[in-house]
Short mmCIF file of C-alpha atoms in Angstrom, two decimals:
data_model
loop_
_atom_site.label_atom_id
_atom_site.label_comp_id
_atom_site.label_asym_id
_atom_site.label_seq_id
_atom_site.Cartn_x
_atom_site.Cartn_y
_atom_site.Cartn_z
CA MET A 18 233.85 118.89 226.22
CA LYS A 19 236.49 118.49 228.95
CA PHE A 20 235.29 114.92 229.54
CA PHE A 21 235.56 114.23 225.81
CA LEU A 22 239.19 115.41 225.64
CA LEU A 23 240.19 113.40 228.72
CA PHE A 24 238.55 110.30 227.26
CA VAL A 25 240.40 110.67 223.96
CA GLU A 26 243.71 111.11 225.76
CA LYS A 27 243.12 107.99 227.85
CA MET A 28 242.07 105.90 224.86
CA LEU A 29 245.08 106.95 222.80
CA SER A 30 247.42 105.92 225.59
CA SER A 31 245.67 102.58 226.11
CA SER A 32 246.64 99.35 224.38
CA SER A 33 242.96 98.42 224.20
CA VAL A 34 242.50 100.76 221.26
CA THR A 35 244.73 98.65 219.01
CA SER A 36 242.16 95.98 218.12
CA SER A 37 240.02 96.64 215.04
CA SER A 38 236.75 96.26 216.92
CA ASN A 39 237.83 98.70 219.60
CA LEU A 40 239.04 101.12 216.91
CA ILE A 41 235.58 101.14 215.37
CA VAL A 42 233.96 101.80 218.76
CA PHE A 43 236.53 104.48 219.52
CA PHE A 44 236.09 106.42 216.29
CA THR A 45 232.30 106.04 216.40
CA PHE A 46 232.36 107.65 219.84
CA ILE A 47 234.55 110.48 218.54
CA MET A 48 232.16 111.14 215.65
CA ILE A 49 229.15 111.23 217.98
CA MET A 50 230.85 113.59 220.40
CA ALA A 51 232.09 115.83 217.60
CA SER A 52 228.58 116.03 216.14
CA CYS A 53 227.19 117.00 219.52
CA PHE A 54 229.85 119.66 219.92
CA LEU A 55 229.13 121.12 216.46
CA PHE A 56 225.40 121.13 217.21
CA GLN A 57 226.01 122.99 220.46
CA THR A 58 228.26 125.47 218.65
CA ASN A 59 225.60 126.09 216.03
CA GLN A 60 222.96 126.51 218.71
CA ALA A 61 225.16 129.05 220.47
CA GLN A 62 225.21 131.15 217.33
CA GLN A 63 221.46 131.67 217.45
CA ILE A 64 220.16 135.07 218.50
CA ILE A 65 219.38 135.19 222.22
CA LEU A 66 216.31 137.34 222.80
CA PRO A 67 215.74 139.40 225.97
CA LYS A 68 213.76 137.79 228.77
CA ASN A 69 209.98 137.75 228.19
CA ILE A 70 210.47 138.67 224.51
CA THR A 71 209.30 136.26 221.81
CA ILE A 72 209.30 136.25 218.03
CA PRO A 73 206.83 133.51 217.12
CA ALA A 74 207.15 133.92 213.35
CA VAL A 75 208.85 135.73 210.49
CA ILE A 76 206.57 137.10 207.77
CA ALA A 77 208.08 138.49 204.56
CA PHE A 78 206.96 140.77 201.72
CA GLY A 79 208.93 141.89 198.72
CA ASP A 80 210.84 140.80 195.64
CA SER A 81 213.19 138.07 194.43
CA VAL A 82 215.74 138.57 197.20
CA ILE A 83 213.29 136.98 199.65
CA ASP A 84 210.94 135.07 197.31
CA PRO A 85 211.24 131.37 198.25
CA GLY A 86 209.03 130.18 195.41
CA ASN A 87 205.75 132.10 195.21
CA ASN A 88 206.40 132.81 191.52
CA ASN A 89 206.39 129.06 190.84
CA ASN A 90 202.60 129.22 190.86
CA LEU A 91 202.20 132.32 188.69
CA GLN A 92 201.92 132.75 184.92
CA THR A 93 205.20 134.63 184.62
CA LEU A 94 208.59 134.18 183.02
CA VAL A 95 210.26 135.36 186.23
CA LYS A 96 210.86 131.94 187.73
CA CYS A 97 213.77 129.80 188.86
CA ASN A 98 212.23 126.48 189.92
CA PHE A 99 214.66 124.60 187.70
CA HIS A 100 218.32 123.67 187.69
CA PRO A 101 220.94 124.97 188.26
CA TYR A 102 219.08 127.18 190.77
CA GLY A 103 219.01 125.59 194.19
CA ARG A 104 221.97 123.29 193.59
CA ASP A 105 223.07 123.85 197.20
CA PHE A 106 219.57 123.85 198.72
CA MET A 107 218.47 120.71 200.57
CA GLY A 108 220.18 118.25 198.27
CA GLY A 109 219.89 120.28 195.09
CA ILE A 110 216.19 121.19 195.07
CA PRO A 111 215.28 124.10 192.74
CA SER A 112 212.69 125.49 195.16
CA GLY A 113 212.11 128.79 193.39
CA ARG A 114 214.69 130.73 195.41
CA PHE A 115 216.71 133.06 193.19
CA SER A 116 220.04 131.72 194.39
CA ASN A 117 222.11 128.57 194.64
CA GLY A 118 220.84 127.96 198.17
CA LYS A 119 219.24 129.74 201.08
CA ILE A 120 218.10 133.37 201.00
CA PRO A 121 218.11 136.02 203.79
CA THR A 122 214.76 135.13 205.36
CA ASP A 123 215.88 131.49 205.65
CA PHE A 124 218.86 132.61 207.70
CA PHE A 125 216.68 134.92 209.77
CA VAL A 126 214.36 132.12 210.94
CA GLU A 127 217.32 129.80 211.42
CA GLU A 128 219.27 132.25 213.60
CA LEU A 129 216.17 133.13 215.60
CA GLY A 130 215.68 129.42 216.30
CA ILE A 131 212.25 129.36 214.67
CA LYS A 132 212.75 126.81 211.86
CA GLU A 133 215.15 125.74 209.14
CA PHE A 134 213.82 127.93 206.33
CA LEU A 135 210.92 130.27 205.54
CA PRO A 136 208.52 128.75 202.98
CA ALA A 137 206.49 130.44 200.27
CA TYR A 138 202.86 131.06 201.20
CA LEU A 139 201.73 129.68 197.83
CA ASP A 140 203.77 126.49 198.24
CA LYS A 141 201.20 123.70 198.14
CA THR A 142 203.30 121.49 200.41
CA VAL A 143 203.12 123.94 203.32
CA LYS A 144 201.14 122.38 206.16
CA PRO A 145 198.70 124.33 208.36
CA LEU A 146 200.99 124.15 211.39
CA ASP A 147 203.83 125.63 209.30
CA LEU A 148 201.80 128.82 208.99
CA LEU A 149 202.09 129.47 212.73
CA THR A 150 205.82 130.18 212.42
CA GLY A 151 205.63 132.35 209.33
CA VAL A 152 205.73 132.41 205.54
CA SER A 153 206.90 134.66 202.74
CA PHE A 154 204.54 136.46 200.37
CA ALA A 155 207.42 137.92 198.34
CA SER A 156 207.28 137.71 194.56
CA GLY A 157 210.32 138.06 192.35
CA ALA A 158 210.37 141.19 190.11
CA THR A 159 207.76 143.15 192.07
CA GLY A 160 208.22 146.72 193.30
CA TYR A 161 206.77 149.73 195.04
CA ASP A 162 205.72 151.11 191.65
CA PRO A 163 202.50 149.24 190.65
CA LEU A 164 203.74 149.17 187.06
CA THR A 165 206.70 146.98 188.06
CA SER A 166 204.60 143.95 188.97
CA LYS A 167 202.38 144.44 185.90
CA ILE A 168 205.33 144.35 183.52
CA ALA A 169 206.55 141.06 185.01
CA SER A 170 203.09 139.54 185.70
CA VAL A 171 203.91 138.88 189.36
CA LEU A 172 202.34 139.64 192.74
CA SER A 173 202.11 143.36 193.51
CA LEU A 174 202.45 144.57 197.10
CA SER A 175 198.68 144.97 197.10
CA ASP A 176 198.34 141.32 196.04
CA GLN A 177 200.72 140.28 198.80
CA LEU A 178 198.66 142.14 201.39
CA SER A 179 195.51 140.42 200.14
CA LEU A 180 197.22 137.06 200.64
CA PHE A 181 198.29 138.22 204.11
CA LYS A 182 194.64 138.88 205.01
CA GLU A 183 193.82 135.37 203.83
CA TYR A 184 196.71 134.07 205.94
CA ILE A 185 195.37 135.78 209.06
CA GLU A 186 192.01 134.03 208.62
CA LYS A 187 193.79 130.69 208.27
CA LEU A 188 195.70 131.38 211.49
CA LYS A 189 192.43 131.98 213.31
CA GLN A 190 191.15 128.61 212.14
CA ILE A 191 194.34 126.87 213.27
CA GLY A 192 195.20 128.60 216.54
CA GLY A 193 192.18 130.67 217.50
CA GLU A 194 191.57 134.41 217.76
CA GLU A 195 193.85 135.22 220.70
CA ARG A 196 196.83 133.24 219.48
CA THR A 197 196.49 134.83 216.06
CA LYS A 198 196.54 138.33 217.57
CA SER A 199 199.70 137.43 219.46
CA ILE A 200 201.43 136.00 216.38
CA ILE A 201 200.54 138.99 214.21
CA ALA A 202 201.63 141.55 216.83
CA GLU A 203 204.87 139.86 217.94
CA SER A 204 206.20 138.50 214.64
CA LEU A 205 209.15 139.99 212.79
CA TYR A 206 208.11 141.36 209.40
CA VAL A 207 210.78 141.63 206.71
CA THR A 208 210.31 143.70 203.55
CA CYS A 209 212.71 143.99 200.63
CA VAL A 210 211.49 146.05 197.66
CA GLY A 211 212.70 148.72 195.25
CA SER A 212 215.53 147.26 193.18
CA ASP A 213 213.30 146.20 190.30
CA ASP A 214 211.66 149.61 190.17
CA LEU A 215 214.96 151.38 189.64
CA ALA A 216 216.70 148.76 187.49
CA ASN A 217 213.81 147.55 185.32
CA THR A 218 210.79 149.87 185.42
CA TYR A 219 212.33 153.32 185.45
CA PRO A 220 213.35 153.12 181.75
CA PHE A 221 209.61 152.84 180.96
CA ARG A 222 208.90 155.89 183.13
CA ARG A 223 211.87 158.00 182.04
CA ASN A 224 209.86 160.22 179.65
CA ASN A 225 207.58 161.35 182.46
CA TYR A 226 209.83 161.24 185.54
CA ASP A 227 213.39 162.12 186.43
CA PHE A 228 214.94 160.11 189.28
CA PRO A 229 213.83 162.51 192.07
CA ALA A 230 210.22 162.45 190.85
CA TYR A 231 210.25 158.69 190.31
CA THR A 232 211.62 157.98 193.78
CA ASP A 233 208.84 160.22 195.14
CA LEU A 234 206.34 157.96 193.36
CA MET A 235 207.97 154.92 194.98
CA ILE A 236 207.87 156.55 198.42
CA ARG A 237 204.16 157.33 198.14
CA SER A 238 203.48 153.68 197.35
CA ALA A 239 205.78 152.53 200.15
CA SER A 240 203.98 154.76 202.66
CA LYS A 241 200.61 153.33 201.67
CA PHE A 242 201.94 149.78 201.94
CA PHE A 243 203.48 150.17 205.40
CA GLN A 244 200.43 151.91 206.82
CA GLU A 245 198.17 149.13 205.54
CA LEU A 246 200.52 146.50 206.99
CA TYR A 247 200.36 148.34 210.32
CA ARG A 248 196.57 148.50 210.13
CA LEU A 249 196.50 144.73 209.74
CA GLY A 250 198.44 144.32 212.98
CA ALA A 251 202.15 144.38 212.12
CA ARG A 252 204.34 146.25 214.60
CA ARG A 253 207.92 144.96 214.27
CA ILE A 254 209.04 145.63 210.71
CA PHE A 255 212.49 145.36 209.14
CA VAL A 256 212.64 147.47 205.97
CA LEU A 257 215.64 146.51 203.85
CA ASP A 258 216.82 149.35 201.66
CA VAL A 259 217.87 149.09 198.00
CA PRO A 260 221.34 147.54 197.55
CA PRO A 261 224.05 148.97 195.27
CA ILE A 262 222.27 147.72 192.15
CA GLY A 263 224.79 149.40 189.87
CA CYS A 264 227.36 146.84 191.00
CA MET A 265 225.25 143.82 190.05
CA PRO A 266 226.84 141.93 187.13
CA SER A 267 223.92 142.72 184.79
CA GLN A 268 224.07 146.44 185.53
CA ARG A 269 227.84 146.47 185.10
CA THR A 270 227.30 144.90 181.67
CA LEU A 271 224.55 147.31 180.65
CA GLY A 272 225.86 150.54 182.14
CA GLY A 273 229.43 150.07 183.31
CA GLY A 274 231.29 150.63 180.04
CA GLU A 275 233.99 148.43 178.56
CA GLU A 276 235.61 147.85 181.94
CA ARG A 277 232.23 146.88 183.45
CA LYS A 278 232.58 149.19 186.42
CA CYS A 279 229.67 149.76 188.78
CA ALA A 280 226.95 151.75 187.00
CA GLU A 281 227.07 154.91 189.08
CA GLU A 282 223.72 156.28 187.87
CA ASP A 283 221.99 153.19 189.27
CA ASN A 284 223.82 153.45 192.58
CA GLN A 285 223.03 157.15 192.90
CA ALA A 286 219.35 156.41 192.28
CA ALA A 287 219.45 153.75 194.99
CA LEU A 288 221.06 156.15 197.46
CA LEU A 289 218.50 158.84 196.66
CA PHE A 290 215.62 156.45 197.25
CA ASN A 291 217.19 155.06 200.42
CA SER A 292 217.51 158.53 201.95
CA LYS A 293 213.83 159.19 201.28
CA LEU A 294 212.89 155.75 202.61
CA SER A 295 214.77 156.43 205.84
CA SER A 296 212.91 159.73 206.27
CA LEU A 297 209.58 158.03 205.59
CA ILE A 298 210.26 155.41 208.25
CA ASN A 299 211.15 158.07 210.83
CA SER A 300 207.89 159.83 210.03
CA LEU A 301 205.80 156.64 210.25
CA ASN A 302 207.27 155.68 213.63
CA LYS A 303 206.12 159.03 215.01
CA LYS A 304 202.71 158.70 213.40
CA LEU A 305 201.88 155.05 214.20
CA PRO A 306 201.63 154.19 217.94
CA GLN A 307 203.75 151.26 219.18
CA SER A 308 205.30 150.79 215.76
CA LYS A 309 208.90 149.59 215.48
CA ILE A 310 209.67 150.10 211.81
CA ILE A 311 213.41 149.72 211.34
CA PHE A 312 215.41 150.98 208.37
CA VAL A 313 217.93 148.23 207.62
CA ASP A 314 220.94 149.34 205.62
CA ILE A 315 222.08 146.61 203.25
CA TYR A 316 223.55 149.05 200.73
CA GLN A 317 226.79 149.76 202.59
CA PRO A 318 227.47 146.25 203.94
CA LEU A 319 226.97 144.67 200.50
CA LEU A 320 229.04 147.38 198.82
CA ASP A 321 231.85 146.67 201.27
CA ILE A 322 231.76 142.98 200.35
CA ILE A 323 231.79 143.88 196.65
CA GLN A 324 234.74 146.25 197.06
CA ASN A 325 236.68 143.98 199.44
CA PRO A 326 235.69 140.42 198.50
CA HIS A 327 238.85 138.75 199.78
CA SER A 328 238.25 140.12 203.26
CA TYR A 329 235.11 138.00 203.38
CA GLY A 330 236.55 134.88 201.76
CA PHE A 331 235.29 135.55 198.22
CA GLU A 332 237.27 135.82 194.99
CA GLU A 333 234.91 136.87 192.17
CA ALA A 334 232.84 140.05 192.57
CA LYS A 335 232.04 141.17 189.01
CA ASP A 336 230.55 138.05 187.38
CA GLY A 337 227.84 135.63 188.39
CA CYS A 338 228.37 131.90 188.61
CA CYS A 339 225.79 130.91 186.00
CA GLY A 340 226.79 131.00 182.32
CA THR A 341 228.95 133.96 181.37
CA GLY A 342 227.88 135.60 184.63
CA LYS A 343 227.24 138.87 182.82
CA LEU A 344 223.56 138.78 181.82
CA GLU A 345 222.02 135.39 182.64
CA VAL A 346 219.21 135.50 185.19
CA SER A 347 215.95 133.57 185.74
CA ILE A 348 215.00 131.61 182.58
CA LEU A 349 218.33 132.54 180.94
CA CYS A 350 220.13 130.65 183.70
CA ASN A 351 219.08 127.06 182.98
CA ASP A 352 220.41 123.56 182.35
CA LEU A 353 221.30 124.46 178.76
CA VAL A 354 223.60 127.20 180.05
CA PRO A 355 226.66 125.69 181.72
CA VAL A 356 227.42 126.79 185.26
CA SER A 357 230.83 128.29 184.78
CA CYS A 358 232.09 128.14 188.35
CA PRO A 359 232.83 124.80 190.00
CA ASP A 360 232.96 126.43 193.45
CA ASP A 361 230.17 128.98 193.97
CA SER A 362 231.34 129.62 197.53
CA LYS A 363 234.04 131.87 196.02
CA TYR A 364 231.50 133.97 194.10
CA LEU A 365 229.52 136.96 195.33
CA PHE A 366 226.81 136.48 192.71
CA TRP A 367 224.97 133.37 191.66
CA ASP A 368 223.39 134.80 188.50
CA SER A 369 223.78 138.27 187.04
CA TYR A 370 221.52 139.87 189.66
CA HIS A 371 221.29 137.76 192.83
CA PRO A 372 223.97 137.01 195.43
CA THR A 373 225.04 133.52 196.41
CA GLU A 374 224.01 131.76 199.59
CA GLY A 375 227.45 132.54 201.01
CA VAL A 376 226.92 136.29 200.69
CA TYR A 377 223.41 136.05 202.11
CA ARG A 378 224.77 134.10 205.07
CA VAL A 379 227.33 136.80 205.88
CA LEU A 380 224.87 139.67 205.40
CA SER A 381 221.99 138.09 207.30
CA ALA A 382 224.04 137.28 210.39
CA THR A 383 225.49 140.80 210.46
CA LEU A 384 222.16 142.56 209.94
CA LEU A 385 220.19 140.46 212.39
CA ARG A 386 222.67 141.01 215.19
CA GLU A 387 222.88 144.73 214.50
CA TYR A 388 219.19 145.50 214.23
CA ILE A 389 217.19 142.87 216.16
CA SER A 390 217.37 144.71 219.50
CA ARG A 391 215.75 147.78 217.96
CA ILE A 392 212.35 146.13 217.57
CA PHE A 393 211.86 145.69 221.32
#
């Protein structure tokens, strides 16, 4: 960089830079050097792992927050492989991510220096070698409660584990038995589940369960899921808790009154579940040898962004970008519904339920740096 600055200073003071041909050469050189500098800066932002520690892959399970397109191949209405979804993703490709661009697991693999984005396991364009560095089994609108996935006709956690078993066999065919064991044991697993249970399924369960009883049902399912994932070889697991769902635009509309405040009942349910999830994880770490199951708090960081948007460079925290921003999500956010915001980088939410790429970028960088050292 010092050489670059000295060269620029010399060229600017030289009469040789006045000809048009030399100007072209000069500015071409500047662009090349600037690109190299930006690349080096971006590389420097990647997570530096301790010596002799590797994370060969990221493997994800969960719901729409980390579904990169598995629902594209299912007979369900919960899809988003159409415009305007993905308008900021790789040239405007509606990949099936429930956002305008990248989602958290994409930023995780990018910051860990593994690859540019984490693909869906059911994506037919995924090549065998892509499997070695990880995939996502997540399915939008699923939950810990088995009823949640049935209502939406999407992959349950049990279905996702079945696909994971299939994935392991494919890894053995590609890289052999020993390499597969290493990948499965050393990979970072990311799970994000629970929002759809509380926001969408609980109303169907309300006659038989109050919130404490329903969150107990969710915890029993979660315990079974994590123990089965451990049995299949997973050791390093990030468990994202339930965000402040009452502050999502849709929940503000449905339960926030005329002023569309955060729906406190939803947020209290999320906090209740999160406290039980944290206790479950502490218990599992004591029970399962060599396990590193990490409770990752996204509730408070996201709530802070929602309550203080300008501190993070955002302007709109109550409405989504698509349509009115109050109810549109999935098939209701389509080409027939105008995208109301010309600049989605100023918005916290893309549709009425899912954050924008900008929010995911901020959250993912913060969470990865805070929690990554705990899995070693």
